[in-house]
Every structure is written in structure tokens, then in C-alpha cells.
Amino acid sequence: MQIHQHIIEFVSDAGEGAQTAGQCLGTVSAKMGNGIWTVEIIPAEVEPPRRSRAGASGNRVRIGSKKITNAGDQADLVVAFNEQVLYSRFDVGAMRDGTIILLDDKWASVDDENIRKEFADAVADFKNRKADIRFVPFESETKKHIKDPRHGKNIWALGLVCAIYDRDLKLAEIEITKKFAKKSQEIVDTNLKLLHAGYDWAMQNTDLRFSIPAEPSDVPKIVVNGNIALALGIMAAGIEVCSMYPITPATSISHYLAEAFPRMGCVVHQAEDEISAIGFAIGASFAGKTPVTITSGPGLALKNEFLALAIMAELPLVVVIVQRGGPSTGLPTRVEQGDLLSALYAQPGDAPKIVMAPSNHEECFHFIITARKLAETFRTPVIVLSDANLATGQQPIPRPNPKTTWFAPPIDQSDWDESVPPFDWDPQTGLSQRPIPGQKNGNYVVTGLAHDQNGRVAYESSINEHAMQARSRKLATLQHALKPPVIHGDPEGGDLLVIGWGSPRGAIEEAVDTLRAQGISVSSVTLKFLSPFEPNLKEIFSKFKHLLCVEINYSDPASFGDARRYSQLCTVLRAHTLCDIDCWSHVPGIPLTPKDIEAAILEHIDQKGIDKP
Amino acid sequence: MGETLSFVSFVTKEKASPTHKKEKLMNMTDWTLEPRMREFELGDYLGAAPRWCPSCGNHTVLKCLQKLCKDLNLPPEKTVVVSGIGCSSRLPHHMGTYGFHSLHGRSLPVACGIRARRPDLSIFVVTGDGDCCAIGAGHWLHALRYNMKMTVMLLDNNIYGLTKKQTSPTTPAHTKTNTHPNGAPLDPVNPLATAISMTNASFVAQCVDWLPEHLYNTLLRAQQHPGLAFIRIRQRCPHFMKGHLDAFMNDPNKIQILTDPRGVLPGSLTQTYGTVEHDPTSYDDAMKHARQTDPIPLGLLYLNESALRYDEFTQKGIVTSEEEKLAAIEAELNKFAIL
Ligand SMILES: Cc1ncc(C[n+]2csc(CCOP(=O)(O)OP(=O)(O)O)c2C)c(N)n1
Ligand SMILES: [Mg+2]
């Protein structure tokens, strides 16, 4: 059967390789020219007990003929190595009526009577919930080729799925070889055998067949997850020092960098804590190198004092924050956009800085290059806010073509003009050049204390006002240089404008497209800059009758009246534009789906009494 | 850069092209250069006038550091003094070099970050007993372990000065302070023993502020050390700890000079104070002296010149050219290429 797109999930106990199978399927499909988006399905613990309901580990792969911008709604086909892990997928609404579940039926015949009963009950339950369950002997077939089928059935299952979706086995072989090459040739060979065995079994034993033809394209592409895109961006920006302390979901950036960075002559410093990580980065920055420090929300909390110092001392720095669920330790592996306000405001005092948010993998890459340049030009930290959804999802993006002009220039060691003070604030722009150690006659003392243009500690009221103004003016200067954001839908205006930032963009735009096709007057806009905002927001907003922020953080329902707490972007935009912006925001710990957003838009339209066609 | 060479710098007469603008070390085979030594004066190292209390120990440290810079002819633009927050941490403002007055407790991460990619700079760190042993204790231990080349001076006045007489980790038990008006309840941290016990610590010395010759000699010895030199300086605080070190100042028997060919030159001190031979490479002996609080042992307590250096790790690849970098990033992108 030919289809435009399908959502496929692999779920299992942790350690059974379902993530690997999903990633391979994603890469193979991307290489075949399909649009893809993958999302990791991650249990909260590293190794939850086997067959536990909340222990699902795996991967969702959405494959389409065209570009795919989000993880989509409900699964069309699920591979499950046991029935218990499926419960959590039902609980989060990942299943629809008729979702095909390929389930290992070995549990029906194990010795343990309790397990047999659990299995029978679950299957009956899932059938009641209208799942289309089909039994597949994953383990027993895998056992024909390998002693411990727990390590191997994932690749057998990959072979099976490749047959069902008519995937190019040669490409799958390449991925498997890459994946296991580090282990041994024997392991590579066994897995290749398993791939073919799964494929052959499907050809002989099932008539499930779907084809998702790819639209031809001659744009060279790479397939990466958001964290790899950030890491590649860091390298392409010519950043030399990455200073970090491990924290989910940001760490994988530094895992990849730790491996690849030395090939560019660069270094990953794993500090003793997040405070030290940013302090080290700031030291490197003072010494002339624009560094990056990488963290998530809890790490940002620790970095705030230093962040304010970098702002006060006007030292360039790129800070990547891969947001996760909060507050506190929160949901370490899950998506949330809860750190916007803390990025904007959590530092001591008035601490103006640049904040950007990539909304897809291509932006993850290119925003870092922009961020480094902005950091240097504006002599300030730039925060890049990503999130767990972008971090682990894979997507094909046009292959960037790095240039040496993207790199940080070699540090200036020429003599400093003695007549120029170290904080020679331009009255209009607030901009100034900084001396770098080694520059003769540039000698100055960086201090977090209030200081004058010479960097001398100063307590005079007028100097304090002047310095504050200079630091703030830089943001106004940047705003003048930015373009207004682009409207998805109708730039002329309409009934409703959905306003978002970061990773929900794909799902928001898909929802908007679906509703526009039904004649509903809705558009959307995704803000790339959160400090300063892109220009003309008020003017753009005025073209729409209603405004709705959609984001992944907490807000109270409208019924709370004066006590209502708005979502984070909404709070800031209301203050910034004085427009009466409403919000629909949630914290499900998983990406917002296009269907959720469609429903929210429709409900909003109903409440506002807008006529539907 | 070789340590002995870094004490001396040369400039070219010609300054036309930007590549020649950069200072170069004398290169014996490069006759296009006509090296001329820049001679620095004490005035080159003076910054804003210090405003510490008269007879505060900080003054001595500042003067010794300035004299050291002058005697070693360190180019001011190649010298960075990093500090945290506290009375003592004001010191960079009073130097004529580059300086970094950072956050309370955080001088060492900043200094390590500066060193990470800049082997050419001379780095000095100034920290107080609260700054180093309380809020910055984690960084202190890890910086000792990183062992990156720099001289760290702990200006230990046994009290929080800047914030007006609160108990510090090195305040002796029973001392009355504003946070412990009935006397500090705990015994003090021993910064020397703590430093020596940290894995990979490589140079731990002790001075007192009222013997500037020895302090100077210790700074000089530290400059020859390849890694992190940690110097604890016992200091008077005439304002908040009036007379707390008087007994040690007035009684020569309460000072003991550690001597060893690898150690700090005792100079004229041997005329006044008793000496004891001490092998600084012996951990056990070092610990024994570190634990001894009366008499105060002065000199190099611990030395481990073969300790691994983290700057050798962080400085790898600093000479990579743009072309090599471009080739490397292209190769990385190719690993993810699909079409
Ligand atoms: C985060 C933070 N906490 C507290 C302070 C207040 N503070 C400044 S200096 C200081 C203690 C200084 O004592 P010490 O390090 O011994 O230096 P001294 O003044 O004695 O030289 C404190 C608590 C601060 N500046 N920053
Ligand atoms: Mg003190």
C-alpha cells in the first residue's frame, strides 16, 4: 500500500537495543530521501526493571514522502518486545484505533504463570482499546542465530520492518556495520545475518507492506540529531573551548565533541561543576577565545552569577542550554521550555544579554555560528535555548558548507591604541572593542564591580547609569539589525496568530496547515530571538484579531482570572507589546503533537466566538 | 615556551607587517630581527593606589609581586593577575598588568580557563581564606589537581576582612567574631595539609607577610615550577585580628626555616631563625611539617615535579591552521552525509 507517511515505534525494556533499531530505520529512510523525525522514548531510570510498565525504552520514527518537521501524533505501527512496556505508550496517547502492534508472543508460553497471565490480560486489554495486535516470534527466531537473543532481536526486528516498508537493505547493512565496527567483525557479521533473517521472515510470513516513496531531491543533506547539529555548529564556528559539566539532555553534545573536537585542535573541558565550567569558559574568553559552555536548566541556575559577571565585564561567551523538565531535577530526559524566564532574568541585577532559540536542526547548527559572532560583536554572552525534543530527534538537513569566515579570527595581539579605554562605549550603540591579554598598552582589570570606561571601580551615580545604559543599548542596537519574523500562513493577518518558539514549531505549523486547509483563518509565527525580540512584533500582532502563545511550560487556565499565571513567552510578550495575548501551554514531558495543537486552536476559536467555515 | 626564556622578551624594531608586530622570542637563526630588550620599571606594574588598612599584610604581597615582575622583566601585557572577592582580592586593581577581579571563590576556574589556551601568559592568582577555603574550596582542590602552570597566593588572615569579621574556615577555635560572638566553635582547616593531600598537588609552600624577603624568594621559586604553585601566606589583619600573629613575629623560636637545594632560598633569614633540612619530595615529611602550627614552618613543604599537567591536555592543537580546521569540519560533516 502506498502512503505519504507513517509513524513507527520500537519499544522494549532498556538495554534491548530498540533505540538502535529506530535510529537505523531513521537513517536508512533519510538516506533513501524520505523526510524523517525521530524521538527517543526514554525511561526515567538508566536500567528500570524488566517488563515494567513505565520502563519503555525505544524510538519513534516518523517517515514521510516530504519533509517532516515533528514527531507527529499517534503511531501507525509498533514493534514491542514485551506487552508491559506498551502500557506507557497507551497512557501518553501514542496509540490510535487500529495501530498495528507487532508483539513477541513468547510470554504466552513462559514457565512463570504470573507472566502468562499478565500477558493474556494485557493483550485482551489492548484489543479492547482497538489495537491491531499481531504476534511475531522475535526471540525464538533470533535465537536461531545468537545465544542471547536480548542482544540481537532488535536487528532482527529492524530487518522485519525494512521488509514491511520496502527499505533498502544495503543501506541498513552500512548502518549496522558502522554501529558495530568498534566491537568486532564477528559481531558485525552476526548482526548482518540477523538483519537478513528478519527481512526474510517477514517476506515469507506476513503480507503487511507499505511503501513511502521519497520525493526526489538533489540537495546534499546530512542526518543528525539536534545535539549533534549544535556540536557541528560549535566546530564550524571556530570555537576552541567547550567547557561543561555532564547533565542530561545536554551531555551528548560534549560526548560527540570530546571525540571530534581534538581533530580540529580544540578541547572539551569537563569541569568539577557548572560554576567552574562557566568560569573556565570566561577565563578563556578573557584570554581571547570565544568559548561555549553547555548545560541544562539546573546547570543554568548554578551559572547565573558568572553569567552576570560576563555581562558586566562584557566578555563574549556562548551558553547552550538544552532544556528539560523542571523545576529542580524535574524530568531529566523529557522536553520542556521552562527555562526562558530564568535565561532572561535569573541573574543578579539587570543583566541584558542575547537569547536565541533554534526551532529545528538546521537552526541548531547555524544559530551557533551566529551566536559566536554576536557574542564577539556585542561583547556579551549569548544564550542558545534548545530542548530535549530537538536534542535527541534525528532529522535530515541541507549539508552546511563551512567557510573560514565562520571561524573566530585569530586573537589580536597587535598593540592597543593607548588613547582608547577598555570600555569605549559608543554612545549610540553601546558597542566597544576589548583588549586581549598580550596586547601592549591594553592592560586593564576586568571587574564585576561597577566601573567606568577605564574599567576602574566607580561608585558614582552618573557612571553607574551610564554603564547600565551602554550595556542595555547593545540589545536595542541588535534589534535594529534584525529582520521581523516571518509569518507562516497569511502575513496580511486573520482571526488568530499562534506564537511559538523553539521545537514546537513543526507541530504548530502542521496544525496551522491542516486548519487552513479547512478554511480556518489561522497563522503562526516562531520567534528566533527572545532577547532582544525581533522588531515589529506589535505591528504584526495588530493584524490578527486574536493571539495565542503555544509553548511547553506551565500556565493556568483562563478561568483563574487575575490569579492566572501565563506561560513564559506569553508573560514576556504581554509586557513587551501590551497586546492581550492568551496562551495554551502544557507540560506533558513529551512533544506537543499537531493534533493537540489543532484541538487547542479550535477550542480557542470557539471560546472567542470566531465563526468556523 | 621554555620557562627560562619566558622571563626575557624582545621586540622587533620593525613593526610594519602585522605578523612582525607580534613580539617574538629571540630566534638565533632569524637575522632579519634586531632584538632589543624591553626593560621594565617598577612603575610599569603599578595600578590604582591600594586602599587597604595601613600595615595590612596585603601591601607586602603587592610589593613583592611587583618587584618580582620587574626583576623577571615580565611584559605587563603578558601578565595576568586573577582574584576572587575579598580585601585581598582587590590586588589586581593595584597592578599595572592585565587583571581579572572575578567572583567570590571563583578565581581558580577563571585562571585555569585563561591558561587553557595561553601558554604565553604569566598567571598569578590572589585569593583569601574565605575565598579559597570556604566558597571556593571545590575549585581549590580541583585546581590543585589540574596542576596548570600558575602561582596561587592564599592571603590567609584567618578572618573575613571585606565583610567585617566573620569566622573563616581558618579562624582558630574560640576566636570571637561577628558570626560567633562567643568564639568560633570548630578547629580551623589546615590549608597546607589539605593542599598537600590533594592528588596531583605539586608545589605547596608557606610564607608570612612580615618577612618580605622570604615571600619574594618563594614567588621567585614558584615561577620556576612547571605546574601550579600554591603559596599560603600567613597574614596580619590589624583591623579585625589585632595582634593575632604577634607571638610569631616577636619570638624567633616560633619560626622555622625549611631548607633544601630544591626549596626556597632562605636568604638572610638563617641569621635570625632556626633551620631544619626538609626533603620536599617526601609526602610524609611534608605532611608532618604541614601539621606543625607552632613554630610556623616556612619554605617549600611539598614538591612533585612529575605531577601530570592538565594544561598539556588543554593546549593540544593550539597551532591548528584554518585550512586544517576546515578540512576537519568537512570530514565530520561527511560522516553524517546522506545524499
Ligand atoms: C556569592 C557571594 N557571597 C558572599 C559575598 C560576600 N563576601 C565578599 S568577600 C567575603 C569574604 C572575604 O573573606 P576572605 O576571602 O578571607 O578575604 P579577605 O577579605 O579576608 O581578604 C564575603 C563573604 C560575595 N561577594 N559573593
Ligand atoms: Mg581573609
Coordinates of C-alpha atoms and ligand atoms in Angstrom, one line a residue, chain B residues 87-88 128-131 155-162 168 170, ligand 2:
Chain B
C87 CA 40.0 42.7 50.7
S88 CA 42.9 40.6 49.4
G128 CA 41.6 34.9 50.6
D129 CA 41.0 32.3 53.3
G130 CA 37.2 32.6 52.8
D131 CA 37.5 32.9 49.1
L155 CA 46.4 35.6 51.6
D156 CA 45.3 33.9 54.8
N157 CA 44.4 36.5 57.5
N158 CA 42.2 33.9 59.4
I159 CA 39.2 36.1 59.0
Y160 CA 36.7 37.5 56.6
G161 CA 38.0 41.0 56.1
L162 CA 35.9 42.7 53.5
S168 CA 36.6 32.0 58.2
T170 CA 41.0 29.1 59.1
Ligands
MG2 MG 40.5 36.6 55.0

